Coordinates of C-alpha atoms in Angstrom, one line a residue:
M4 CA -21.2 -8.0 -19.3
F5 CA -19.8 -5.7 -18.4
G6 CA -19.0 -7.5 -14.7
H7 CA -17.7 -10.2 -15.8
V8 CA -14.7 -9.1 -17.8
L9 CA -13.7 -6.4 -15.4
T10 CA -13.7 -8.8 -12.6
A11 CA -12.4 -10.3 -15.2
L12 CA -9.7 -8.1 -14.7
V13 CA -10.0 -7.2 -10.9
S14 CA -8.9 -11.2 -10.8
F15 CA -6.0 -10.9 -12.7
L16 CA -3.9 -7.6 -11.1
I17 CA -4.8 -9.2 -8.0
L18 CA -2.8 -11.9 -8.7
Q19 CA 0.3 -9.2 -10.6
A20 CA 0.1 -7.2 -7.0
S21 CA 1.5 -10.7 -5.5
P22 CA 4.6 -12.3 -5.5
S23 CA 4.1 -14.7 -8.6
V24 CA 8.2 -16.3 -7.1
V25 CA 10.1 -15.4 -4.3
W26 CA 14.3 -16.5 -5.1
K27 CA 17.0 -16.8 -3.7
A28 CA 20.2 -16.5 -4.3
I29 CA 23.5 -19.2 -2.4
V30 CA 27.5 -19.3 -3.8
N31 CA 28.6 -23.0 -2.6
H32 CA 31.8 -23.7 -2.0
S33 CA 32.5 -26.8 -4.5
E34 CA 37.0 -27.4 -3.5
G35 CA 40.1 -24.9 -4.8
N36 CA 39.0 -21.7 -6.4
N37 CA 35.5 -23.8 -7.6
Y38 CA 32.0 -22.6 -6.2
Q39 CA 28.5 -22.7 -7.8
L40 CA 25.5 -20.2 -7.6
V41 CA 22.9 -21.7 -6.6
V42 CA 18.9 -19.5 -7.0
T43 CA 15.6 -21.2 -6.1
G44 CA 12.9 -20.2 -7.0
Q45 CA 9.1 -20.9 -5.4
I46 CA 6.2 -20.2 -7.0
A47 CA 3.0 -19.2 -5.2
R48 CA 0.3 -21.3 -5.5
D49 CA -1.8 -21.2 -9.1
Y50 CA 0.9 -19.1 -10.7
Y51 CA 3.3 -21.3 -12.8
V52 CA 6.5 -20.1 -15.7
H53 CA 7.9 -21.3 -18.8
P54 CA 11.0 -23.3 -17.6
M55 CA 14.2 -21.5 -20.2
S56 CA 13.7 -24.0 -22.7
D57 CA 10.8 -21.8 -24.4
P58 CA 12.0 -19.1 -26.9
Y59 CA 9.8 -16.6 -25.9
V60 CA 9.0 -16.3 -23.5
G61 CA 11.3 -19.1 -20.9
T62 CA 13.0 -17.7 -17.8
E63 CA 16.7 -17.1 -18.1
L64 CA 19.4 -17.0 -15.7
Q65 CA 22.1 -14.2 -16.2
V66 CA 25.3 -14.0 -14.4
E67 CA 27.6 -11.4 -14.7
A68 CA 31.3 -12.9 -15.6
G69 CA 34.4 -10.5 -15.4
D70 CA 36.3 -9.1 -11.7
G71 CA 38.4 -12.8 -10.7
I72 CA 35.1 -14.5 -11.7
V73 CA 34.9 -17.6 -14.8
L74 CA 31.9 -18.9 -15.6
T75 CA 32.4 -22.9 -16.5
S76 CA 28.9 -23.8 -17.3
E77 CA 26.1 -23.8 -18.7
V78 CA 22.8 -23.4 -16.5
V79 CA 21.5 -26.0 -15.0
E80 CA 17.1 -26.2 -14.6
E81 CA 15.8 -29.0 -12.1
F82 CA 12.0 -28.3 -11.4
T83 CA 8.6 -30.5 -11.7
P84 CA 7.7 -30.6 -14.1
S85 CA 3.8 -29.6 -14.9
D86 CA 1.4 -29.3 -17.7
Y87 CA -0.5 -26.5 -18.6
K88 CA -2.4 -27.5 -22.5
G89 CA 0.0 -29.3 -23.5
E90 CA 3.2 -27.4 -22.7
T91 CA 5.6 -27.8 -19.9
V92 CA 5.3 -25.5 -17.6
V93 CA 7.2 -25.9 -14.1
T94 CA 5.2 -24.9 -10.9
G95 CA 6.3 -25.0 -6.6
T96 CA 10.2 -24.9 -5.9
Y97 CA 12.3 -23.5 -9.7
V98 CA 16.1 -24.0 -9.7
L99 CA 18.6 -22.4 -11.6
K100 CA 22.7 -23.8 -11.0
Q101 CA 25.4 -22.9 -13.0
D102 CA 28.9 -23.0 -12.1
L103 CA 31.5 -20.7 -11.3
Q104 CA 35.7 -20.1 -10.6
I105 CA 36.5 -18.4 -8.6
E106 CA 39.9 -16.3 -7.7
G107 CA 40.0 -14.0 -4.6
S108 CA 36.6 -13.2 -2.7
G109 CA 34.0 -10.4 -4.1
K110 CA 30.0 -10.7 -5.1
V111 CA 28.6 -12.4 -7.7
T112 CA 25.8 -10.7 -9.7
G113 CA 23.0 -10.7 -11.6
T114 CA 19.2 -11.0 -12.4
V115 CA 16.8 -13.4 -13.5
T116 CA 14.4 -12.8 -15.4
W117 CA 10.7 -14.7 -15.8
S118 CA 7.2 -14.4 -17.0
A119 CA 4.5 -15.3 -13.9
C120 CA 0.9 -16.8 -15.3
S121 CA -2.4 -18.0 -14.0
G122 CA -4.3 -19.4 -16.2
D123 CA -4.2 -18.5 -19.6
F124 CA -3.2 -14.7 -18.5
C125 CA 1.0 -13.6 -18.6
G126 CA 2.1 -10.8 -16.8
M127 CA 5.3 -9.2 -18.2
P128 CA 8.7 -9.9 -17.2
E129 CA 10.3 -9.8 -14.0
D130 CA 13.1 -9.2 -12.5
Y131 CA 14.9 -10.2 -10.0
E132 CA 18.4 -8.9 -9.3
F133 CA 20.9 -10.3 -6.7
S134 CA 24.1 -9.7 -5.1
V135 CA 25.9 -12.7 -2.6
P136 CA 29.2 -12.0 -1.5
V137 CA 31.4 -15.2 -1.8
G138 CA 32.5 -16.4 1.8
D139 CA 29.5 -14.9 3.4
A140 CA 26.5 -16.8 1.3
V141 CA 25.0 -20.7 3.7
A142 CA 23.1 -22.5 2.2
P143 CA 19.9 -23.3 4.4
A144 CA 18.5 -26.5 5.0
D145 CA 16.0 -27.3 2.6
P146 CA 15.4 -25.2 -0.9
A147 CA 12.2 -24.4 -0.3
A148 CA 13.7 -22.8 2.9
A149 CA 16.0 -20.6 0.1
G150 CA 13.3 -19.3 -1.3
E151 CA 11.9 -17.0 0.9
G152 CA 14.3 -14.8 0.8
T153 CA 13.8 -11.7 -1.6
K154 CA 11.5 -10.5 -3.9
S155 CA 8.1 -9.5 -2.1
G156 CA 5.4 -8.2 -2.7
R157 CA 1.9 -6.3 -0.8
N158 CA 0.0 -9.3 1.3
A159 CA -3.1 -10.1 -0.5
G160 CA -5.4 -9.4 2.4
V161 CA -3.7 -5.4 2.7
L162 CA -4.6 -6.1 -1.3
W163 CA -7.8 -7.3 -1.1
G164 CA -8.7 -4.2 2.5
L165 CA -7.5 -1.7 -0.3
I166 CA -9.7 -2.8 -3.0
L167 CA -13.0 -2.6 -0.2
E168 CA -12.3 0.6 0.4
A169 CA -12.1 1.4 -3.2
I170 CA -15.2 -0.4 -3.8
L171 CA -17.0 1.6 -0.6
W172 CA -15.6 4.8 -1.6
G173 CA -16.9 4.2 -5.1
F174 CA -20.4 3.3 -3.9
L175 CA -20.5 6.5 -1.8
M176 CA -19.3 8.8 -3.8
L177 CA -23.2 8.4 -5.6
L178 CA -24.5 10.2 -2.4
T179 CA -22.4 13.0 -2.9
P180 CA -23.7 16.9 -4.6
C181 CA -21.2 16.9 -7.2
V182 CA -22.8 13.1 -8.2
F183 CA -26.4 12.2 -7.8
P184 CA -27.5 15.4 -9.8
M185 CA -25.9 13.1 -12.5
V186 CA -28.4 10.8 -12.4
P187 CA -31.6 12.3 -14.3
M188 CA -28.7 13.5 -17.4
T189 CA -27.2 9.7 -17.7
V190 CA -31.1 8.4 -17.6
S191 CA -32.1 11.3 -20.4
F192 CA -28.8 10.5 -22.5
F193 CA -30.0 7.0 -22.8
L194 CA -33.3 6.7 -23.6
K195 CA -33.0 9.4 -26.1
Q196 CA -30.2 7.1 -27.3
S197 CA -31.3 4.0 -27.1
D198 CA -32.8 2.9 -30.7
T199 CA -33.0 -0.6 -29.9
P200 CA -32.0 -2.8 -26.5
A201 CA -29.4 -4.8 -27.6
K202 CA -27.8 -0.9 -28.8
G203 CA -29.1 0.5 -25.4
R204 CA -27.0 -2.3 -23.4
F205 CA -24.4 -2.0 -25.7
N206 CA -24.0 1.5 -25.2
A207 CA -24.5 1.3 -21.0
F208 CA -21.1 -1.4 -21.0
M209 CA -19.5 1.5 -23.0
Y210 CA -20.8 4.3 -21.0
G211 CA -19.3 2.1 -17.4
L212 CA -15.9 1.3 -18.9
F213 CA -15.4 4.9 -20.1
I214 CA -16.0 6.3 -16.9
V215 CA -13.6 3.1 -15.9
L216 CA -10.8 4.1 -18.2
L217 CA -11.0 7.5 -17.0
Y218 CA -10.4 7.3 -14.0
T219 CA -6.8 4.4 -14.5
V220 CA -5.7 4.9 -17.9
P221 CA -3.6 7.9 -15.9
I222 CA -2.4 6.4 -13.3
C223 CA -1.4 4.0 -14.9
L224 CA 0.5 5.6 -17.7
I225 CA 3.0 7.6 -14.6
I226 CA 3.6 4.6 -13.5
G227 CA 3.7 2.3 -16.7
L228 CA 5.8 6.1 -18.0
T229 CA 7.9 5.9 -14.9
W230 CA 8.4 1.7 -14.2
A231 CA 9.8 2.4 -19.0
A232 CA 12.5 4.8 -17.2
G233 CA 14.1 3.4 -14.6
G234 CA 12.3 0.0 -14.3
S235 CA 10.2 -0.7 -10.4
A236 CA 13.0 1.5 -8.4
V237 CA 12.4 4.6 -9.3
T238 CA 8.9 3.7 -9.5
A239 CA 9.3 2.8 -5.6
D240 CA 11.2 6.1 -5.3
I241 CA 8.5 7.9 -6.5
F242 CA 5.7 6.7 -4.5
N243 CA 8.2 6.4 -1.7
W244 CA 8.7 10.5 -2.4
L245 CA 5.0 10.9 -2.7
S246 CA 4.3 8.7 0.8
T247 CA 7.0 10.1 3.3
H248 CA 8.1 13.4 1.0
W249 CA 6.9 16.6 3.7
L250 CA 5.8 18.0 0.4
P251 CA 3.2 15.6 -0.4
N252 CA 2.1 15.5 2.7
I253 CA 1.5 19.3 3.5
L254 CA 0.3 18.8 -0.2
F255 CA -2.2 16.8 0.7
F256 CA -3.3 17.9 3.5
V257 CA -3.8 21.6 3.0
I258 CA -6.5 20.1 -0.2
F259 CA -8.2 18.2 1.9
M260 CA -9.0 21.2 5.1
V261 CA -9.1 23.1 2.1
F262 CA -11.9 20.3 0.5
A263 CA -13.4 20.4 4.5
A264 CA -13.9 24.0 3.9
S265 CA -15.8 23.5 0.6
F266 CA -17.7 21.4 2.0
F267 CA -19.3 23.4 4.9
G268 CA -19.8 25.8 2.2
A269 CA -17.2 28.4 2.4
F270 CA -16.7 28.4 -0.7
E271 CA -17.8 25.8 -3.9
I272 CA -14.7 24.5 -5.5
T273 CA -14.7 23.3 -8.9
L274 CA -13.6 23.1 -12.6
P275 CA -13.0 25.6 -15.7
S276 CA -16.5 25.5 -17.3
S277 CA -15.3 25.5 -20.4
W278 CA -14.0 22.1 -19.3
T279 CA -16.8 20.8 -18.4
T280 CA -19.2 23.0 -20.9
K281 CA -17.6 21.4 -24.2
A282 CA -17.4 17.7 -23.3
D283 CA -21.1 18.1 -22.1
A284 CA -21.6 19.8 -25.5
G285 CA -19.9 16.4 -27.1
S286 CA -22.1 14.3 -24.6
S287 CA -25.4 15.9 -27.4
K288 CA -23.6 14.1 -30.8
G289 CA -24.9 10.3 -29.9
G290 CA -23.3 7.0 -30.7
L291 CA -19.9 5.7 -28.5
L292 CA -18.5 9.0 -29.2
G293 CA -21.9 10.6 -27.7
V294 CA -21.6 8.2 -24.7
F295 CA -17.7 9.0 -24.0
F296 CA -18.2 13.3 -24.0
L297 CA -21.2 11.5 -20.7
A298 CA -19.1 9.7 -19.0
L299 CA -15.5 13.0 -19.5
T300 CA -18.8 14.8 -18.2
L301 CA -19.9 12.9 -14.9
V302 CA -15.2 12.6 -13.8
L303 CA -15.4 15.7 -13.8
V304 CA -18.8 17.2 -13.5
S305 CA -18.2 14.8 -9.8
F306 CA -14.4 15.6 -9.4
S307 CA -14.7 17.9 -6.7
C308 CA -15.8 15.4 -4.7
T309 CA -13.9 12.6 -5.5
G310 CA -10.5 14.1 -5.7
P311 CA -10.2 14.3 -2.4
I312 CA -10.9 10.5 -2.2
V313 CA -9.0 9.7 -5.4
G314 CA -5.9 10.9 -3.9
T315 CA -6.5 8.9 -0.5
V316 CA -7.3 5.7 -2.0
L317 CA -3.5 6.2 -3.7
I318 CA -1.4 8.1 -1.2
K319 CA -2.4 4.3 1.1
S320 CA -1.9 2.4 -1.2
T321 CA 1.6 3.8 -2.6
Q322 CA 3.7 1.7 -0.3
G323 CA 6.6 0.9 -3.3
E324 CA 4.9 -1.5 -5.9
F325 CA 4.1 -1.4 -8.7
W326 CA 0.2 -2.6 -9.5
T327 CA -1.3 -1.8 -6.2
P328 CA -2.3 1.7 -7.4
M329 CA -4.0 0.1 -10.4
V330 CA -5.6 -2.1 -9.1
T331 CA -7.0 0.3 -5.8
M332 CA -8.1 2.8 -8.8
L333 CA -9.8 0.3 -10.5
A334 CA -11.4 -1.3 -7.5
F335 CA -13.1 2.4 -7.4
S336 CA -14.0 3.3 -10.1
V337 CA -15.5 0.3 -10.6
A338 CA -17.7 0.0 -8.3
F339 CA -18.2 4.6 -9.3
A340 CA -18.9 3.5 -12.9
L341 CA -21.8 0.3 -11.6
P342 CA -24.8 2.5 -10.0
F343 CA -23.9 4.6 -13.5
A344 CA -23.9 2.0 -16.0
L345 CA -26.9 0.2 -14.8
L346 CA -29.2 3.0 -14.3
A347 CA -27.5 3.3 -18.3
F348 CA -29.0 -0.7 -18.9
F349 CA -32.5 0.0 -16.8
P350 CA -34.0 3.7 -17.3
S351 CA -37.0 3.4 -14.8
I352 CA -34.3 3.1 -12.3
L353 CA -34.6 6.1 -11.9
Q354 CA -38.3 6.2 -10.8
K355 CA -37.7 4.2 -7.3
L356 CA -34.1 6.6 -6.0
P357 CA -34.7 9.3 -4.1
K358 CA -34.4 12.9 -5.3
S359 CA -32.3 15.9 -4.2
G360 CA -32.7 18.1 -2.2
G361 CA -31.6 19.3 1.2
W362 CA -30.4 15.0 2.5
L363 CA -27.4 16.1 -0.4
N364 CA -26.3 18.4 1.7
S365 CA -26.3 16.9 5.2
V366 CA -23.9 14.4 3.5
K367 CA -21.3 16.8 2.0
V368 CA -20.4 18.4 5.2
V369 CA -20.4 14.3 7.4
L370 CA -18.5 13.5 4.5
G371 CA -16.3 17.4 5.7
F372 CA -16.0 15.9 9.1
I373 CA -14.6 13.0 7.4
E374 CA -12.2 15.0 4.9
I375 CA -11.1 16.0 8.2
A376 CA -9.1 13.0 9.9
L377 CA -8.2 11.4 6.8
G378 CA -6.4 14.5 6.0
L379 CA -4.6 14.8 9.3
K380 CA -3.0 11.1 8.4
F381 CA -0.8 13.1 5.8
L382 CA 0.4 15.5 8.2
S383 CA 0.3 12.8 11.1
T384 CA 3.5 11.2 8.5
A385 CA 5.4 14.1 8.2
D386 CA 5.7 14.2 11.2
Q387 CA 7.2 11.6 11.5
T388 CA 9.5 10.9 9.2
Y389 CA 10.4 14.4 10.0
H390 CA 9.8 13.8 14.1
W391 CA 8.5 17.8 14.2
H392 CA 6.5 16.7 17.7
I393 CA 3.3 18.9 16.7
L394 CA 1.1 16.5 16.1
D395 CA 1.7 13.8 19.0
R396 CA -1.0 11.6 19.4
E397 CA -3.0 13.0 22.5
V398 CA -2.6 15.6 20.4
Y399 CA -4.0 14.0 16.7
L400 CA -6.8 11.8 19.2
A401 CA -7.7 15.0 20.3
I402 CA -8.6 16.5 17.1
W403 CA -10.5 13.6 16.8
I404 CA -12.3 13.2 19.4
V405 CA -13.6 17.4 18.5
C406 CA -14.1 16.6 14.9
F407 CA -16.3 13.9 15.5
T408 CA -18.3 14.8 18.7
L409 CA -19.0 18.6 16.3
L410 CA -20.7 15.0 13.4
G411 CA -22.4 13.6 16.4
L412 CA -24.4 17.5 17.7
Y413 CA -24.6 17.7 13.7
L414 CA -26.4 14.5 12.7
L415 CA -28.2 15.8 16.1
G416 CA -29.5 18.8 14.4
K417 CA -27.4 21.3 17.1
I418 CA -25.2 22.4 14.7
R419 CA -26.5 23.9 11.2
F420 CA -24.0 24.7 8.1
K421 CA -25.0 28.0 5.3
H422 CA -26.9 25.3 2.6
D423 CA -28.6 22.9 5.1
S424 CA -32.2 23.1 5.0
P425 CA -33.7 23.2 8.6
L426 CA -33.9 19.6 10.2
E427 CA -37.3 19.7 11.8
Y428 CA -37.5 16.2 13.5
V429 CA -34.2 13.2 13.8
S430 CA -35.0 10.2 11.5
V431 CA -34.5 7.0 12.6
G432 CA -31.8 6.4 10.2
R433 CA -30.0 9.5 12.0
L434 CA -30.4 8.7 15.3
A435 CA -28.5 4.9 14.4
L436 CA -25.5 7.3 12.9
V437 CA -25.7 9.3 16.3
I438 CA -25.3 6.2 18.1
L439 CA -22.1 4.7 16.6
D440 CA -20.4 8.6 16.2
F441 CA -21.4 8.3 19.9
A442 CA -20.3 5.6 20.7
F443 CA -16.8 5.9 18.4
V444 CA -16.0 9.4 20.5
V445 CA -15.7 6.7 23.3
Y446 CA -13.9 4.5 22.7
L447 CA -11.4 7.3 21.4
I448 CA -11.1 8.4 24.5
P449 CA -9.5 6.6 26.7
G450 CA -6.8 6.9 24.2
M451 CA -6.1 10.0 26.1
W452 CA -4.7 7.6 28.7
G453 CA -2.8 5.9 27.2
A454 CA -5.5 3.0 25.0
P455 CA -3.5 0.4 23.3
L456 CA -7.5 1.0 20.3
K457 CA -5.8 -1.2 18.0
A458 CA -8.5 -1.1 15.6
L459 CA -7.3 2.5 15.0
S460 CA -3.6 2.1 15.5
G461 CA -2.6 2.0 11.4
Y462 CA -3.5 6.0 11.4
M463 CA -2.5 7.2 14.8
P464 CA 0.9 7.7 15.6
P465 CA 2.8 6.2 17.4
L466 CA 2.3 4.9 22.0
E467 CA 6.1 6.6 22.2
T468 CA 4.9 10.3 20.4
Q469 CA 2.2 10.8 23.5
D470 CA 3.9 12.8 26.3
F471 CA 1.4 11.3 29.2
V472 CA 0.3 7.6 29.7
L473 CA -1.1 5.6 32.8
R474 CA 0.2 3.2 33.5
S475 CA -1.4 0.2 35.2
G476 CA -1.6 0.8 39.2
G477 CA -3.1 4.0 38.4
T478 CA 0.2 6.1 38.3
A479 CA 1.3 8.0 35.5
A480 CA 3.7 7.8 33.2
V481 CA 5.4 10.0 30.8
S482 CA 7.3 8.6 27.6
S483 CA 10.9 9.3 27.4
A484 CA 11.3 6.6 23.8
P485 CA 13.7 9.0 22.0
S486 CA 13.4 9.2 17.6
T487 CA 15.8 6.2 15.9
T488 CA 17.9 8.8 15.1
T489 CA 18.3 11.0 17.8
L490 CA 20.5 8.2 19.3
Y491 CA 21.0 6.4 15.2
G492 CA 24.2 3.8 15.9
S493 CA 23.0 2.7 19.8
E494 CA 20.3 1.6 20.8
V495 CA 16.3 2.7 20.8
N496 CA 13.3 2.1 22.6
L497 CA 10.5 0.3 21.6
P498 CA 6.6 0.1 21.4
H499 CA 5.9 -1.8 25.0
G500 CA 9.1 -1.6 26.4
L501 CA 11.9 -3.0 24.3
T502 CA 14.8 -2.1 22.9
G503 CA 16.6 -2.4 19.8
Y504 CA 18.4 -1.0 17.6
S505 CA 18.8 1.4 14.4
R506 CA 22.0 0.0 13.1
L507 CA 22.5 -3.9 11.4
E508 CA 26.1 -3.8 12.6
D509 CA 25.2 -2.9 16.6
G510 CA 22.5 -5.5 16.3
L511 CA 24.3 -8.3 15.5
A512 CA 27.6 -6.6 17.4
A513 CA 24.9 -7.2 20.4
A514 CA 23.4 -11.3 19.2
E515 CA 26.7 -12.1 19.1
A516 CA 28.1 -11.0 22.7
Q517 CA 24.1 -12.6 24.2
G518 CA 23.6 -15.6 22.1
K519 CA 20.5 -14.2 20.1
K520 CA 19.3 -13.5 17.2
V521 CA 18.7 -11.3 14.9
F522 CA 14.4 -9.9 14.6
V523 CA 15.3 -8.0 11.8
D524 CA 11.8 -4.8 11.6
I525 CA 11.8 -3.7 8.1
T526 CA 9.4 -0.3 9.3
G527 CA 8.5 3.0 8.2
H528 CA 7.0 6.1 10.1
G529 CA 4.7 6.7 7.7
C530 CA 3.9 3.0 7.7
V531 CA 0.0 1.5 8.1
N532 CA 0.6 -1.4 7.8
C533 CA 3.5 -1.4 11.0
R534 CA 2.2 0.1 13.0
E535 CA -1.5 -2.0 13.6
M536 CA 1.4 -5.5 13.5
E537 CA 2.9 -3.5 16.1
A538 CA -0.1 -2.6 18.4
R539 CA -1.7 -6.4 17.2
V540 CA 0.5 -8.5 16.8
W541 CA 3.5 -7.3 18.5
S542 CA 1.5 -6.8 22.4
D543 CA 0.4 -10.8 22.5
P544 CA 2.1 -11.5 25.2
K545 CA 3.4 -15.1 24.1
V546 CA 4.9 -13.1 21.2
L547 CA 6.5 -10.3 23.1
Q548 CA 8.1 -12.7 25.2
R549 CA 9.8 -14.7 22.8
L550 CA 11.3 -11.2 20.9
R551 CA 12.8 -10.1 24.7
D552 CA 13.4 -13.1 26.0
N553 CA 15.9 -14.7 22.4
Y554 CA 16.0 -11.9 20.6
V555 CA 18.4 -8.8 19.6
I556 CA 15.6 -6.2 17.0
V557 CA 17.2 -4.2 14.8
S558 CA 14.5 -2.1 13.5
L559 CA 15.6 -0.7 10.1
Y560 CA 13.3 2.9 9.0
V561 CA 13.0 3.5 5.5
D562 CA 11.6 7.0 5.5
D563 CA 13.9 8.6 8.0
K564 CA 14.7 11.7 6.9
T565 CA 17.3 12.4 10.0
K566 CA 20.4 13.5 7.9
L567 CA 23.4 11.2 8.5
P568 CA 26.1 12.5 9.9
E569 CA 29.1 12.6 6.3
D570 CA 31.1 9.8 8.1
Q571 CA 27.2 7.2 8.0
W572 CA 27.0 8.3 4.5
V573 CA 26.4 5.7 1.2
T574 CA 28.0 5.9 -2.3
T575 CA 25.6 4.0 -4.9
D576 CA 27.0 2.1 -8.1
N577 CA 25.9 4.9 -9.6
G578 CA 27.6 7.5 -7.4
K579 CA 24.7 8.7 -6.1
V580 CA 25.4 9.8 -2.1
L581 CA 22.6 9.0 0.0
K582 CA 22.8 11.1 3.8
D583 CA 19.6 10.6 5.2
V584 CA 18.7 7.6 7.3
G585 CA 15.9 6.2 5.5
R586 CA 17.8 6.3 2.3
V587 CA 20.7 4.2 3.7
N588 CA 17.8 2.0 5.2
S589 CA 16.3 1.3 2.1
K590 CA 19.8 0.6 0.1
L591 CA 20.4 -1.6 2.1
V592 CA 17.2 -3.5 2.8
L593 CA 17.1 -4.1 -1.3
D594 CA 20.7 -5.3 -1.4
R595 CA 20.4 -7.4 1.6
F596 CA 17.1 -8.8 2.3
G597 CA 16.0 -7.7 -1.1
V598 CA 12.7 -6.4 -0.3
N599 CA 11.5 -2.7 -1.0
S600 CA 8.0 -2.3 0.9
Q601 CA 6.9 -2.3 4.6
P602 CA 6.8 -4.2 7.3
N603 CA 8.9 -7.2 6.8
Y604 CA 10.4 -9.1 8.9
F605 CA 13.6 -11.4 8.9
L606 CA 15.3 -13.1 11.2
L607 CA 19.1 -13.7 11.2
D608 CA 22.6 -15.3 12.6
G609 CA 24.3 -13.8 15.0
K610 CA 27.0 -13.6 11.9
G611 CA 24.4 -11.9 9.4
N612 CA 23.2 -15.7 7.9
I613 CA 19.1 -15.6 6.7
L614 CA 18.1 -18.2 9.2
S615 CA 13.1 -17.3 7.6
G616 CA 12.3 -15.0 6.1
P617 CA 10.6 -12.3 4.7
R618 CA 7.9 -12.2 7.2
G619 CA 4.8 -9.1 5.6
Y620 CA 2.0 -7.7 7.0
N621 CA 0.0 -11.3 8.5
L622 CA -1.7 -10.5 12.2
D623 CA -1.9 -14.3 12.8
V624 CA -0.7 -13.8 16.3
D625 CA 0.1 -17.9 16.4
A626 CA 1.6 -18.3 13.5
F627 CA 3.7 -15.0 13.8
A628 CA 5.1 -16.7 16.8
K629 CA 5.6 -19.9 14.9
F630 CA 8.1 -17.7 12.6
L631 CA 9.9 -16.2 15.7
D632 CA 10.5 -19.6 17.1
L633 CA 11.4 -21.0 13.0
L634 CA 8.7 -23.8 12.6

């Protein structure tokens, strides 16, 4: 029962994390002052929405009248009806139309509100806000293509990758010295509390559920409160600040280094003893209250091992998405809780588990080395977004090479830490880990001379930050690639020898002059998936040739903190002044393209009309080449 309930929850949240409907709004000119607004939604597979006639959860289109705009008809909807348990629902393409009269020029603004459903589950209401300049809108060739223009989310494959990583960390935490000693305590508690088999199974289920809730509910509350306070834009702003601003990134870097020192035995990190003492005392009360306090004790006691890992899982998933951090935290907590729930179901399993000993400290030390490697990513993100150049690619690689070399020597018993037991011999398992570790080090070493290291491209600083790159023919070259902001508004160097622009208007002017199309690259310095796309997709010869010959590239960094000259500041509708590159670009891509996540790619003509997109993170090279061919 525990597994079925959690599987259903995870499945539903995964569906919510991907875009349910992708909308595109255009305004077609009829004659004179008469226009027609056409909003086309492409409903994702496995989803349906309710038509406007549904009085409770029906889709709504609200267009703002005034400023020379008069609504001259009711909203008309066009769709092919589908049936779900006797209800008429909408799947596939959904078109909403409304006639307008417009005096002069301006913008038609409005909102589509809908609730996406999958099976019997329906999600929270979602909004798509649009603002279409009259006269600039061009109707696409077909309604389905129009659906590609706006609201998008993290690619489902990326989400599954994050979930898998969170699950692996959740299982790994069982082997840490903070968590493993809780195993006998769990078994002892349930041996005493289980009067009947049925009661024992129920308490075991509740124990696992309480662990999951104690990890997941706090992050859900934080995200929910920020969303309630200011909508998805505020939540996205907070996530963007967490993932790109120097303060949280430096803070997380320091925290990781402190935890690494603790894992190496320099000192012990624990929560206040009064917290765990009170929680432990509460577990003796019996019943569901006792089960809850036992779960709380486990969460508090395990904090010093799970804390940094939880931070890593959350920060990696905060790319402007509402549901993703909740899904990844749910996955981590389910994996973490599952072994304890199984032990509570079957206490006799304890007899087959290894006893506590020196091997637990070895696990802790290995995690310490991993903490150093993971912590560098936070410092690297701040370094990239603020252009400090203190952790360029070769420095980053050098630290990783030294770190994992020391890890290999530790596993061989050549290095001992404070709480380690003497290593009398190297077991087969340790030897396998040593081989894997040193193989990884050998893989890293060519990167010091410019090897792309595609498997790690998302974690490494860009190749353009490396001072020394050994080119073909054995000659050395120094990368002279400027940052996007040093020449903001002019031509800049991009990966793989490409050149492009950092301002959309400059790219459009160049494209019109050269008779090319525009490839818009919505990216970020701290975007792991952007680096992977550049290293594993852009680098392919057929993709690279198309980008070089057929397109003018515009790279819009949404997390660049460089201050702009005053004449390039942008004032929002509510009077807020945007003064740095990232904020200006964030507003531009949200207003013009309707996206707030990276990477996203669009193809434009020389006049700025969207020809195709968005296309998000997808490592299929052939599909990306077809995208560039406008097929």
